[in-house]
Structures are given as C-alpha cells and as structure tokens.
C-alpha cells in the first residue's frame, strides 16, 4: 500500500538583507507530522506564506529536510527523501502539479510534452501514442495534440501538466494550488480526475 509518513519535519530559509548578506533564518515548516494512506484525498489549508508549498516540495524530494524525515512507500521498500540514492524512485512514484505549470513544460507541442518522459523510460512508439491519446482524452486536451504549448491558456497548461503526470502512472499526486486562477472548465476536469485518482492512488 502506497503511503507517505512525515515525522518532525522542519525546513528553514535564510533571511538576507538588501545586499544579500544573511541576517537570520526563518522556519517555513517546523515539527510537522503527517500520514497519508492509499486512496485518500487530503487538503492542506493555510494562509499565504504558511509553508504549504514548502511542505509539498518535500513530498517528492525537491527539498531535503533540515530536520525530521519524509518517507515514501516504494514498490518494494520505504524511500527516504534525505537519501540521494532514493530520489529517482521517489520522483517516479510522486507526481506534482504546481500552481504555475510553465516550469514543468519540456516539449514544444502538447504531444511532445506528454510523451517526453515515456520516451526516456524506453517505451515503444505505439504504446507511447496509446498513452498520450488516453491521458489527453481524460484531461480534455485531445484537440490540442499538435498545439504549441506556448499558445495554451493557463487552464490548458494546467490540464497538460496533469496529463504529463497521469501518463507516467504515479502512485501519489501532489496538487500545489493547481486549480487557482484557472477557468471553470479546467477546474472541473482537474477535480474530476482527482476524484478518479483517489480510488486507487494518494492525492494531496
């Protein structure tokens, strides 16, 4: 069973003056405990600057803890985000959809962006196209197969980011305010996919 377990997690940032000199530090997350089990949808609530995004970035190893531990259940053993050797397996298991998806895009077209990861993993062309077509159908993006990603709206880019994660069949999905500032149609599609994913995955 896939799960996440967090014990006494702490992450701090340096405080700098206008000249770039470090004048102190601030804890964005401190002494945080958290558990997620398979099939759960969990919402993490808090005001701006309360550490939600910092916490989210710990769940797939983008950040390493300053204190405490983050464990992810892998296919055969428990993975630790503070261990360099575990990071590739963690990122294969945990998908992230950010509020601003622009930094996640690597292809010129929608098809290239969705298929990029599969090609790197050694999938054959026929299966790649089958997977691309399926996830674009699920996210309502099938009409944009050959569209340049730079010409997509904000909501379409968010749906594309979801498709990129879906095509890789992750065990855990982290949505960092993925439905904020997007159109109603895109929000409804993303929420529909989140509910479907919760039947067999972890969604946070």
XYZ file of N, CA and C in Angstrom, residues 15-172:
474
model
N 17.361 34.438 5.921
C 16.866 35.801 5.743
C 18.065 36.674 5.340
N 17.900 37.403 4.236
C 19.007 38.219 3.735
C 18.619 39.687 3.682
N 19.609 40.551 3.848
C 19.355 41.979 3.707
C 19.449 42.368 2.231
N 19.297 43.652 1.934
C 19.258 44.121 0.548
C 20.569 43.883 -0.196
N 21.658 43.668 0.560
C 22.956 43.409 -0.064
C 23.248 41.917 -0.217
N 22.297 41.085 0.185
C 22.477 39.649 0.058
C 23.162 38.990 1.230
N 23.389 39.735 2.308
C 24.031 39.165 3.487
C 23.000 38.437 4.356
N 23.360 37.271 4.849
C 22.456 36.500 5.699
C 22.376 37.153 7.072
N 21.160 37.492 7.484
C 20.968 38.173 8.770
C 20.199 37.309 9.776
N 19.743 36.171 9.326
C 18.997 35.299 10.229
C 18.372 34.157 9.449
N 17.437 33.477 10.067
C 16.752 32.371 9.407
C 15.305 32.311 9.866
N 14.469 31.694 9.021
C 13.046 31.566 9.329
C 12.602 30.144 9.020
N 11.890 29.556 9.966
C 11.349 28.219 9.760
C 10.050 28.326 8.984
N 10.018 27.733 7.778
C 8.780 27.703 6.989
C 7.888 26.558 7.438
N 8.509 25.462 7.860
C 7.810 24.300 8.419
C 8.596 23.870 9.644
N 7.895 23.538 10.740
C 8.602 23.164 11.980
C 7.829 22.070 12.709
N 8.525 20.991 13.022
C 7.968 19.886 13.819
C 6.650 19.359 13.260
N 6.610 19.128 11.951
C 5.371 18.696 11.294
C 5.303 17.176 11.184
N 4.172 16.609 11.626
C 3.876 15.194 11.454
C 2.725 15.050 10.468
N 2.779 13.993 9.634
C 1.759 13.824 8.589
C 1.775 12.380 8.111
N 0.581 11.838 7.842
C 0.468 10.496 7.277
C -0.612 10.506 6.205
N -0.355 9.856 5.071
C -1.355 9.689 4.014
C -1.375 8.233 3.589
N -2.570 7.678 3.466
C -2.736 6.287 3.048
C -3.364 6.228 1.664
N -3.250 5.071 1.044
C -3.742 4.874 -0.305
C -5.227 5.205 -0.406
N -5.568 5.970 -1.465
C -6.960 6.298 -1.731
C -7.459 7.558 -1.051
N -6.626 8.196 -0.238
C -7.055 9.403 0.456
C -6.913 10.645 -0.421
N -7.847 11.579 -0.242
C -7.690 12.944 -0.751
C -7.534 13.827 0.475
N -6.414 14.523 0.578
C -6.126 15.345 1.747
C -5.867 16.775 1.305
N -6.550 17.717 1.920
C -6.327 19.140 1.647
C -5.509 19.734 2.786
N -4.444 20.440 2.436
C -3.613 21.144 3.409
C -3.951 22.629 3.301
N -4.505 23.181 4.358
C -5.006 24.552 4.328
C -4.109 25.476 5.146
N -4.066 26.743 4.735
C -3.291 27.733 5.475
C -3.184 29.023 4.679
N -2.856 30.077 5.368
C -2.731 31.380 4.713
C -1.481 31.413 3.842
N -1.371 32.440 2.997
C -0.170 32.615 2.175
C 1.063 32.729 3.069
N 2.108 32.017 2.695
C 3.343 32.076 3.464
C 3.382 31.156 4.664
N 2.382 30.273 4.791
C 2.336 29.398 5.963
C 3.129 28.105 5.782
N 3.699 27.890 4.589
C 4.564 26.729 4.391
C 3.952 25.597 3.595
N 2.784 25.808 2.995
C 2.120 24.723 2.242
C 2.966 24.248 1.066
N 3.458 25.182 0.257
C 4.257 24.795 -0.912
C 5.596 24.197 -0.501
N 6.180 24.718 0.558
C 7.434 24.153 1.068
C 7.219 22.702 1.475
N 6.140 22.455 2.197
C 5.803 21.085 2.594
C 5.608 20.197 1.367
N 4.865 20.699 0.376
C 4.589 19.911 -0.831
C 5.880 19.517 -1.537
N 6.832 20.409 -1.584
C 8.090 20.138 -2.281
C 8.941 19.101 -1.561
N 8.672 18.889 -0.283
C 9.369 17.826 0.443
C 8.845 16.452 0.063
N 7.617 16.376 -0.425
C 6.984 15.079 -0.639
C 7.489 14.362 -1.888
N 8.193 15.071 -2.772
C 8.836 14.347 -3.871
C 10.333 14.653 -3.948
N 10.879 15.130 -2.847
C 12.320 15.287 -2.749
C 12.903 16.521 -3.401
N 12.058 17.477 -3.778
C 12.594 18.734 -4.306
C 13.352 19.492 -3.216
N 12.900 19.358 -1.975
C 13.618 19.888 -0.821
C 14.022 18.715 0.071
N 15.158 18.867 0.752
C 15.584 17.904 1.768
C 15.339 18.525 3.140
N 14.902 17.740 4.108
C 14.596 18.295 5.439
C 15.827 18.876 6.131
N 15.620 19.988 6.822
C 16.637 20.481 7.745
C 16.573 19.703 9.056
N 15.397 19.181 9.331
C 15.247 18.277 10.468
C 14.080 17.326 10.173
N 14.065 16.199 10.852
C 12.987 15.246 10.656
C 13.165 14.396 9.417
N 12.126 13.627 9.088
C 12.201 12.682 7.979
C 10.903 12.667 7.180
N 11.033 12.341 5.886
C 9.894 12.123 4.994
C 10.103 10.775 4.329
N 9.180 9.840 4.574
C 9.259 8.513 3.990
C 8.148 8.313 2.966
N 8.502 7.705 1.854
C 7.538 7.351 0.814
C 7.604 5.842 0.612
N 6.451 5.170 0.620
C 6.440 3.738 0.368
C 6.662 3.474 -1.113
N 7.753 2.814 -1.451
C 8.043 2.471 -2.834
C 7.449 1.127 -3.214
N 7.852 0.606 -4.363
C 7.344 -0.686 -4.830
C 7.723 -1.824 -3.901
N 8.931 -1.766 -3.349
C 9.387 -2.876 -2.525
C 9.923 -2.461 -1.169
N 10.229 -1.172 -0.986
C 10.747 -0.738 0.304
C 10.389 0.720 0.549
N 10.747 1.202 1.723
C 10.448 2.573 2.117
C 11.581 3.487 1.658
N 11.208 4.571 0.982
C 12.169 5.523 0.445
C 12.249 6.746 1.355
N 13.439 7.316 1.458
C 13.701 8.446 2.345
C 14.155 9.636 1.490
N 13.447 10.765 1.588
C 13.766 11.917 0.736
C 15.123 12.536 1.053
N 15.700 12.192 2.187
C 17.024 12.737 2.512
C 18.155 11.891 1.941
N 17.806 10.736 1.353
C 18.821 9.868 0.751
C 18.895 10.123 -0.746
N 20.061 10.532 -1.201
C 20.261 10.869 -2.610
C 19.904 9.691 -3.517
N 20.246 8.491 -3.097
C 20.022 7.303 -3.923
C 18.533 6.975 -4.085
N 17.673 7.542 -3.232
C 16.235 7.258 -3.287
C 15.461 8.253 -4.146
N 16.090 9.362 -4.524
C 15.345 10.459 -5.141
C 14.714 10.093 -6.482
N 15.413 9.345 -7.317
C 14.858 8.979 -8.623
C 13.600 8.131 -8.440
N 13.647 7.148 -7.548
C 12.492 6.299 -7.295
C 11.331 7.103 -6.705
N 11.645 8.070 -5.850
C 10.607 8.913 -5.253
C 9.907 9.731 -6.336
N 10.668 10.306 -7.237
C 10.067 11.156 -8.275
C 9.322 10.343 -9.323
N 9.670 9.064 -9.439
C 8.880 8.194 -10.305
C 7.542 7.849 -9.656
N 7.515 7.850 -8.329
C 6.300 7.472 -7.598
C 5.386 8.651 -7.322
N 5.962 9.845 -7.183
C 5.205 11.024 -6.741
C 5.140 12.055 -7.859
N 3.936 12.376 -8.305
C 3.740 13.408 -9.311
C 3.331 14.721 -8.678
N 3.826 15.832 -9.226
C 3.479 17.154 -8.702
C 2.919 18.027 -9.808
N 1.812 18.693 -9.500
C 1.203 19.658 -10.410
C 1.205 20.990 -9.674
N 2.010 21.926 -10.163
C 2.200 23.203 -9.485
C 1.149 24.230 -9.902
N 1.056 25.289 -9.119
C 0.142 26.388 -9.436
C 0.504 27.025 -10.763
N 1.802 27.174 -11.018
C 2.285 27.703 -12.299
C 2.979 26.570 -13.048
N 2.340 25.998 -14.074
C 2.893 24.825 -14.743
C 3.984 25.130 -15.765
N 4.265 26.397 -16.041
C 5.202 26.742 -17.119
C 6.568 26.086 -16.940
N 7.050 26.008 -15.691
C 8.383 25.459 -15.450
C 8.442 23.945 -15.627
N 7.278 23.301 -15.766
C 7.244 21.846 -15.928
C 7.253 21.426 -17.399
N 7.128 22.380 -18.310
C 6.984 22.041 -19.718
C 8.358 21.892 -20.382
N 8.512 20.775 -21.113
C 9.803 20.493 -21.747
C 9.694 20.327 -23.259
N 8.494 20.084 -23.779
C 8.308 19.888 -25.214
C 7.761 21.127 -25.888
N 7.867 21.166 -27.219
C 7.309 22.282 -27.974
C 5.806 22.139 -28.170
N 5.360 20.912 -28.391
C 3.938 20.660 -28.598
C 3.381 19.859 -27.429
N 2.052 19.794 -27.365
C 1.394 19.027 -26.317
C 1.825 17.565 -26.373
N 1.840 16.979 -27.568
C 2.228 15.580 -27.715
C 3.665 15.347 -27.246
N 4.580 16.241 -27.604
C 5.979 16.102 -27.206
C 6.120 16.196 -25.692
N 5.367 17.098 -25.091
C 5.463 17.304 -23.654
C 4.986 16.075 -22.889
N 3.875 15.499 -23.333
C 3.321 14.329 -22.645
C 4.192 13.098 -22.877
N 4.730 12.948 -24.089
C 5.482 11.745 -24.414
C 6.938 11.758 -24.006
N 7.444 12.912 -23.591
C 8.877 13.055 -23.297
C 9.367 12.040 -22.268
N 8.670 11.945 -21.134
C 9.104 11.053 -20.072
C 9.040 9.596 -20.477
N 8.014 9.219 -21.229
C 7.866 7.828 -21.650
C 8.996 7.414 -22.586
N 9.381 8.325 -23.462
C 10.483 8.031 -24.388
C 11.769 7.782 -23.615
N 11.998 8.602 -22.575
C 13.200 8.435 -21.761
C 13.197 7.115 -20.998
N 11.988 6.604 -20.674
C 11.868 5.351 -19.943
C 11.920 4.132 -20.862
N 12.020 4.364 -22.175
C 12.213 3.269 -23.105
C 10.955 2.630 -23.647
N 9.807 3.301 -23.527
C 8.572 2.774 -24.093
C 8.643 2.790 -25.618
N 7.993 1.808 -26.245
C 7.922 1.754 -27.692
C 6.934 2.789 -28.213
N 7.130 3.221 -29.462
C 6.340 4.315 -30.039
C 4.840 4.039 -29.991
N 4.433 2.812 -30.286
C 2.998 2.503 -30.312
C 2.368 2.684 -28.942
N 3.042 2.206 -27.899
C 2.494 2.359 -26.550
C 2.526 3.816 -26.105
N 3.572 4.535 -26.498
C 3.638 5.959 -26.155
C 2.418 6.685 -26.696
N 2.091 6.447 -27.980
C 0.953 7.140 -28.572
C -0.368 6.692 -27.958
N -0.481 5.441 -27.579
C -1.690 4.973 -26.902
C -1.879 5.712 -25.576
N -0.797 5.834 -24.826
C -0.864 6.519 -23.525
C -1.134 8.010 -23.701
N -0.480 8.623 -24.668
C -0.704 10.051 -24.919
C -2.170 10.311 -25.238
N -2.731 9.542 -26.157
C -4.127 9.742 -26.542
C -5.077 9.524 -25.380
N -4.794 8.546 -24.529
C -5.674 8.256 -23.400
C -5.673 9.389 -22.379
N -4.483 9.886 -21.990
C -4.450 10.926 -20.962
C -4.957 12.262 -21.498
N -4.770 12.520 -22.788
C -5.317 13.754 -23.357
C -6.836 13.686 -23.403
N -7.381 12.494 -23.612
C -8.838 12.332 -23.552
C -9.338 12.572 -22.135
N -8.650 12.019 -21.151
C -9.070 12.170 -19.755
C -9.019 13.619 -19.291
N -8.077 14.378 -19.819
C -7.909 15.766 -19.387
C -8.554 16.769 -20.351
N -9.290 16.273 -21.347
C -9.969 17.166 -22.285
C -9.031 17.932 -23.186
N -7.856 17.358 -23.477
C -6.848 18.061 -24.264
C -6.590 17.401 -25.612
N -7.441 16.434 -26.009
C -7.172 15.692 -27.240
C -7.181 16.570 -28.487
N -7.932 17.674 -28.457
C -7.996 18.560 -29.619
C -6.733 19.408 -29.776
N -5.852 19.369 -28.762
C -4.662 20.224 -28.761
C -3.384 19.422 -28.962
N -3.488 18.221 -29.509
C -2.366 17.302 -29.636
C -1.125 17.955 -30.227
N -1.292 18.710 -31.322
C -0.146 19.318 -32.002
C 0.000 20.810 -31.695
N -0.746 21.305 -30.726
C -0.672 22.728 -30.363
C 0.642 23.035 -29.658
N 1.250 24.151 -30.023
C 2.447 24.609 -29.321
C 2.065 24.984 -27.894
N 2.841 24.516 -26.921
C 2.470 24.734 -25.521
C 2.450 26.211 -25.153
N 3.218 27.015 -25.857
C 3.248 28.450 -25.552
C 1.954 29.142 -25.946
N 1.121 28.476 -26.765
C -0.140 29.060 -27.211
C -1.333 28.580 -26.386
N -1.078 27.813 -25.334
C -2.156 27.322 -24.480
C -2.532 28.364 -23.445
N -3.788 28.319 -23.015
C -4.233 29.183 -21.918
C -3.704 28.626 -20.600
N -3.868 29.391 -19.522
C -3.413 28.934 -18.212
C -4.084 27.638 -17.794
N -5.394 27.547 -18.013
C -6.116 26.340 -17.650
C -5.692 25.147 -18.483
N -5.448 25.365 -19.765
C -4.990 24.278 -20.639
C -3.599 23.798 -20.231
N -2.737 24.729 -19.845
C -1.405 24.336 -19.382
C -1.501 23.499 -18.107
N -2.446 23.851 -17.245
C -2.615 23.088 -16.006
C -3.108 21.684 -16.304
N -4.025 21.570 -17.264
C -4.504 20.248 -17.667
C -3.402 19.443 -18.340
N -2.526 20.124 -19.089
C -1.385 19.449 -19.701
C -0.434 18.934 -18.629
N -0.180 19.735 -17.600
C 0.688 19.291 -16.501
C 0.111 18.045 -15.830
N -1.207 18.014 -15.680
C -1.854 16.829 -15.126
C -1.662 15.631 -16.057
N -1.845 15.844 -17.367
C -1.682 14.757 -18.343
C -0.269 14.183 -18.296
N 0.737 15.041 -18.155
C 2.134 14.592 -18.088
C 2.336 13.657 -16.897
N 1.695 13.974 -15.776
C 1.809 13.122 -14.598
C 0.986 11.857 -14.740
N -0.199 11.959 -15.318
C -1.046 10.783 -15.489
C -0.405 9.748 -16.407
N 0.259 10.205 -17.452
C 0.816 9.271 -18.431
C 1.926 8.415 -17.815
N 2.563 8.927 -16.771
C 3.628 8.183 -16.103
C 3.096 7.279 -15.003
N 1.777 7.328 -14.747
C 1.109 6.442 -13.787
C 1.780 6.484 -12.416
N 1.754 7.639 -11.785
C 2.355 7.811 -10.467
C 1.502 7.130 -9.389
N 2.108 6.867 -8.237
C 1.380 6.308 -7.094
C 0.741 7.395 -6.243
N 1.356 8.572 -6.240
C 0.934 9.669 -5.371
C 0.926 10.945 -6.203
